[in-house]
Short mmCIF file of C-alpha atoms in Angstrom, two decimals:
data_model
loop_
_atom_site.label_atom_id
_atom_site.label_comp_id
_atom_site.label_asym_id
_atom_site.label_seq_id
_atom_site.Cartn_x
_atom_site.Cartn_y
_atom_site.Cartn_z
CA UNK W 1201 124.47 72.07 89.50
CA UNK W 1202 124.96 70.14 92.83
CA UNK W 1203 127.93 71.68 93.01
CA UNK W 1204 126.55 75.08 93.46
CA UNK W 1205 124.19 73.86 95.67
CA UNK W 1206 126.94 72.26 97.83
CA UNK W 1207 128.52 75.63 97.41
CA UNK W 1208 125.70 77.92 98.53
CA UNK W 1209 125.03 75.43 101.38
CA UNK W 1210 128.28 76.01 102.78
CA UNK W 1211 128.43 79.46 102.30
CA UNK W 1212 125.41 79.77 104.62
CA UNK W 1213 125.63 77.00 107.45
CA UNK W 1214 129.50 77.24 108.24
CA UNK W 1215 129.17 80.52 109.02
CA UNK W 1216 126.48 79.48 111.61
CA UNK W 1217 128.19 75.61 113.05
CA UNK W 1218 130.89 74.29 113.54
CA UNK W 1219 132.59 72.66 110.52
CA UNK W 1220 134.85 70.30 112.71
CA UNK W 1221 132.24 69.94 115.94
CA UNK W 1222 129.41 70.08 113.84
CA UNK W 1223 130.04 67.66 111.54
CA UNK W 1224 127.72 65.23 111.52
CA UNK W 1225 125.22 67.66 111.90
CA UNK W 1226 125.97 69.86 108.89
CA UNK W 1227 125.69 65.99 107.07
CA UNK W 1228 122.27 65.33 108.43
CA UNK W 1229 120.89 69.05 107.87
CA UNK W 1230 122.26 68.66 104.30
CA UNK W 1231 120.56 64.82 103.59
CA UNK W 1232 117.53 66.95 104.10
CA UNK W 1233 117.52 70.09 102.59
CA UNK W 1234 116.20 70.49 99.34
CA UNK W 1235 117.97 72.85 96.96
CA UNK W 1236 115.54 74.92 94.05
CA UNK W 1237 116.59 77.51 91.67
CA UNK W 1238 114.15 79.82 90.02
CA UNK W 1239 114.55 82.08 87.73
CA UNK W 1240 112.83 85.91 88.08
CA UNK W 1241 108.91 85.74 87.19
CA UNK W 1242 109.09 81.89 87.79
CA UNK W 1243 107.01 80.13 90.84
CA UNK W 1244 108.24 77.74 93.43
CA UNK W 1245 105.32 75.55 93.42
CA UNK W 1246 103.45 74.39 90.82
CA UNK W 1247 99.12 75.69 90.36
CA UNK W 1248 97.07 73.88 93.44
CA UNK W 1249 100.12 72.45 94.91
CA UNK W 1250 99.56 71.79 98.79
CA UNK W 1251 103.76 70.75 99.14
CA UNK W 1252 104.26 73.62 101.44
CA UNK W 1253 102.39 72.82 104.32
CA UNK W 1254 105.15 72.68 107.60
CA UNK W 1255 108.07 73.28 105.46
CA UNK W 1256 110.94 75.70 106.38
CA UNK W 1257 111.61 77.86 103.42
CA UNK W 1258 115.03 79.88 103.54
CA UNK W 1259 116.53 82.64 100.91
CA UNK W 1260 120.02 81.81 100.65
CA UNK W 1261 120.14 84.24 98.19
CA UNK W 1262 118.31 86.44 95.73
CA UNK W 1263 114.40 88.09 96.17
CA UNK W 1264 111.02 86.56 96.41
CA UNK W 1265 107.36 87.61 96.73
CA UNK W 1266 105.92 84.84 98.58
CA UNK W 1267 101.43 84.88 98.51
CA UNK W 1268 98.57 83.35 99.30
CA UNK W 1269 96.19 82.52 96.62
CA UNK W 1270 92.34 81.43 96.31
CA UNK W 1271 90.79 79.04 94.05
CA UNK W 1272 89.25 81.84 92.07
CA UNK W 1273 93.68 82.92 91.88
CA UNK W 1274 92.78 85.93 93.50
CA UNK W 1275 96.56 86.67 95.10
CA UNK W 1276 97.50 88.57 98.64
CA UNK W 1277 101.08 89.18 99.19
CA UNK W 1278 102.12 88.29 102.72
CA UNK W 1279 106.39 87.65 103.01
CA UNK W 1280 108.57 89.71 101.03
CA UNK W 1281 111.80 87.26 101.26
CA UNK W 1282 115.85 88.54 101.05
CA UNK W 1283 118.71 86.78 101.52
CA UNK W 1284 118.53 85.32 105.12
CA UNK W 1285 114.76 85.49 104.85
CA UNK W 1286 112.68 82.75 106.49
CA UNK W 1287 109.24 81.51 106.26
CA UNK W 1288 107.31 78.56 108.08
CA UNK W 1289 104.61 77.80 105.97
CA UNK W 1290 101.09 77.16 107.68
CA UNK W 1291 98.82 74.33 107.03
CA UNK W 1292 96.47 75.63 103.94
CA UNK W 1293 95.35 72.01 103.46
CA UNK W 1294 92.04 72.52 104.68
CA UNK W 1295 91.25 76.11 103.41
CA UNK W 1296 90.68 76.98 100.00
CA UNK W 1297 94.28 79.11 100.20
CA UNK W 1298 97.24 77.87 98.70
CA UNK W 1299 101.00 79.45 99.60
CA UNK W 1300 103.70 80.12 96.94
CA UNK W 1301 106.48 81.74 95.79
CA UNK W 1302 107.35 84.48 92.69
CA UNK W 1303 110.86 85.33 92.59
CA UNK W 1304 111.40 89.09 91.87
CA UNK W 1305 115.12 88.20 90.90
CA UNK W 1306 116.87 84.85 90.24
CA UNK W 1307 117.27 83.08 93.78
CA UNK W 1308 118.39 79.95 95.64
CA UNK W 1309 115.99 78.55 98.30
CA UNK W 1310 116.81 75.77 100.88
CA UNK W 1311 113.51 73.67 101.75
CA UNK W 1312 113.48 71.87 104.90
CA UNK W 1313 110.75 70.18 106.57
CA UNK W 1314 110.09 70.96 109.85
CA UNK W 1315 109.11 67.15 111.55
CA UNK W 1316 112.28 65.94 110.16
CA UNK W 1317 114.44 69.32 111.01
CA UNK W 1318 112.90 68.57 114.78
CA UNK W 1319 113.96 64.91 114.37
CA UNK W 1320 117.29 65.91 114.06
CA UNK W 1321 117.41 68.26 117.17
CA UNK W 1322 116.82 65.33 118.99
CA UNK W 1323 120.14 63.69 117.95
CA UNK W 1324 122.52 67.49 117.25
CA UNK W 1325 121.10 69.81 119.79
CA UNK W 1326 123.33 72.15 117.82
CA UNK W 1327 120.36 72.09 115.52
CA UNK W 1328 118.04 72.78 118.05
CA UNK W 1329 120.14 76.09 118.15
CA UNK W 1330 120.18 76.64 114.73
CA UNK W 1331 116.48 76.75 114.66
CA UNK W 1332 115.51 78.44 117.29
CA UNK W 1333 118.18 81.54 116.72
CA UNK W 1334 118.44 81.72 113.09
CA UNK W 1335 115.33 80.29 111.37
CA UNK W 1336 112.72 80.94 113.81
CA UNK W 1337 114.32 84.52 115.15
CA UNK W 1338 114.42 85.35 111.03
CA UNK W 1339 110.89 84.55 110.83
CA UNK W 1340 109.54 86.38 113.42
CA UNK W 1341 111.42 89.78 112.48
CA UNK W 1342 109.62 89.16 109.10
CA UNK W 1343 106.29 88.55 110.34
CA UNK W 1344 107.31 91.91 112.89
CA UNK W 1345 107.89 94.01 110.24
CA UNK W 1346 104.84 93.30 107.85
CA UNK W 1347 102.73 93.76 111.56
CA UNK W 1348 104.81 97.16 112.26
CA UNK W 1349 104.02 98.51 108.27
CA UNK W 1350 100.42 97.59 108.59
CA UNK W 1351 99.91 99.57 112.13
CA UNK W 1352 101.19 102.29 110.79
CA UNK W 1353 97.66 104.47 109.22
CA UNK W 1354 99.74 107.17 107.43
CA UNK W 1355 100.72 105.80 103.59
CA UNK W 1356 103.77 108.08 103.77
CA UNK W 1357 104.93 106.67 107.04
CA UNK W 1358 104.98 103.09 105.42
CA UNK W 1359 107.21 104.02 102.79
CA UNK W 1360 109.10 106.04 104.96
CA UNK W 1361 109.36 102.80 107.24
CA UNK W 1362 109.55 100.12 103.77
CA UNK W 1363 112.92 102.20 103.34
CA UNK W 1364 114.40 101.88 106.89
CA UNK W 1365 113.49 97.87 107.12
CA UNK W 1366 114.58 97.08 103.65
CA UNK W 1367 117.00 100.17 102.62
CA UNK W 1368 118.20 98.42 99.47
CA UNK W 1369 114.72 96.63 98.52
CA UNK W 1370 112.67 99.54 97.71
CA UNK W 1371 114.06 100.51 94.01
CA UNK W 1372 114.34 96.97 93.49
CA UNK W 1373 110.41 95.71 93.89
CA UNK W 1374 108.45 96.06 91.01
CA UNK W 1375 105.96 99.16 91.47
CA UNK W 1376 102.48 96.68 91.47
CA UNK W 1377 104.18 94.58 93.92
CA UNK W 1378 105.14 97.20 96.40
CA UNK W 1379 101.67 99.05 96.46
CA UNK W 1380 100.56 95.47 97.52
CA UNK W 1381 103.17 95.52 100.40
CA UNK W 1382 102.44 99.07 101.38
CA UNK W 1383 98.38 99.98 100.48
CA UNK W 1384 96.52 98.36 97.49
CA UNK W 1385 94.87 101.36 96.91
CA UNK W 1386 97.59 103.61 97.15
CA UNK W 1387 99.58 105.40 93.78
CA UNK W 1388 103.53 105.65 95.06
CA UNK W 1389 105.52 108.65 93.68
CA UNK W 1390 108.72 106.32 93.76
CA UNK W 1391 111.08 110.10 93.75
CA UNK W 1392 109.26 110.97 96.46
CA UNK W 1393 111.84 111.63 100.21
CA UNK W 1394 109.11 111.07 102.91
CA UNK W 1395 110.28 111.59 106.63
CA UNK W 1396 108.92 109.54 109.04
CA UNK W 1397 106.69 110.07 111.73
CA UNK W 1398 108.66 108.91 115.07
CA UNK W 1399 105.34 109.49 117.31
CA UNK W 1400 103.05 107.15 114.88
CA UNK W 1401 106.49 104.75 115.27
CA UNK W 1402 106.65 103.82 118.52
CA UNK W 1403 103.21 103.88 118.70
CA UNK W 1404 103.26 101.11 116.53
CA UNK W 1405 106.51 99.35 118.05
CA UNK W 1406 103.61 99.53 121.76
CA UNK W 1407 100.37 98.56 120.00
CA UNK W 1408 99.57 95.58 121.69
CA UNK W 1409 98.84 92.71 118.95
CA UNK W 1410 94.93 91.95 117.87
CA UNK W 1411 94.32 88.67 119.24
CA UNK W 1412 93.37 87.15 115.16
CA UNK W 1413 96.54 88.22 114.55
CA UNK W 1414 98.71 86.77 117.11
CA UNK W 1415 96.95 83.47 116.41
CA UNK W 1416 97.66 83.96 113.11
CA UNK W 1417 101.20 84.55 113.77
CA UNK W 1418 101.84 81.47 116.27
CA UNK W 1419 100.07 79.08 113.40
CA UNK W 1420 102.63 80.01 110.97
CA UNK W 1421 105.38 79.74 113.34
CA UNK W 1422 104.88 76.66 115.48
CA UNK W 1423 102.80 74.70 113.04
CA UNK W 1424 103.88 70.85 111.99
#
């Protein structure tokens, strides 16, 4: 099993550092990333589980739903996570929300924390790098598109847009969990070729942010 682990860790940090340069680097980031399979159906986290709180969590491969969930275990979807995916987790320790993950198919995920990720940029400012233009970058353009859906009023539109973000995702998601994604409300004719709208898109691209929501946003991002 550590084997595949190495393997998968490899797979996705040589293609981003230096194997030779980068060496001691690649040792330190691996010291502290923990490695977790699950199987589809299965969650990350076990029920109540506060473990999540300024971690890093990264799809090296595979599909997950990741949600927030209540103490009455009423569920909201909020990150639909691919390979590449990233997600900082926000600080739910003093709400009555808890964050997990559901994998939709069997995936790897590489946990990092975040204090100890920024203790290492101090000594590899390759890391530094690393975070900044791969993690961070790949969280934002997840948190972008789930803002961009959501502008958008038209249900069509957002499954017109679902396909153009995630063009091999949409046959994959179970129906339940994409009308969660898309409009709770909403019944999806999955056959269905919807065009697009391009004057409701870049109207959404230039809607300027509601402040809640950029708040929102920078907690998730910057938190640790």
């Amino acid at each position: 099993m550590e084997f595949s682990y190495t393997r998968s860790f490899l797979k996705v940090f040589l293609s981003l550092l230096d194997r030779a340069k980068d060496r001691a680097a690649i040792r330190f980031l691996y010291r502290h990333t923990t490695f977790r399979n699950i199987n589809a159906g299965e969650a990350l986290f076990g029920s109540g589980s506060q473990g999540t709180s300024g971690q890093i969590i990264y799809v090296a491969d595979g599909l997950v739903n990741g949600y927030i969930s209540n103490e009455s275990q009423k569920s909201s979807s909020i990150w639909l996570g691919q390979s590449g995916s990233t997600y900082i987790c926000d600080d739910y320790r003093y709400t009555d929300h808890n964050f997990n993950i559901q994998a939709i198919e069997h995936s790897t995920l590489f946990i990092l924390d975040k204090c100890e990720l920024e203790e290492g940029c101090a000594w590899y400012p390759v890391l530094n790098s690393l975070f900044h233009f791969h993690f961070l970058r790949n969280a934002i353009n997840d948190v972008n598109n789930s803002n961009i859906l959501f502008r958008l009023q038209n249900i069509e539109n957002r499954i017109s847009l679902f396909k153009r973000i995630y063009p091999d995702l949409y046959n994959r998601i179970p129906a339940n969990l994409l009308i969660s994604y898309l409009d709770p409300d909403a019944t999806l004719d999955q056959e269905q070729d919807l065009l697009l709208d391009n004057t409701d898109y870049e109207c959404a691209l230039n809607y300027p942010q509601p402040e809640n929501s950029q708040k929102a946003t920078l907690s998730i991002l910057y938190y640790c």
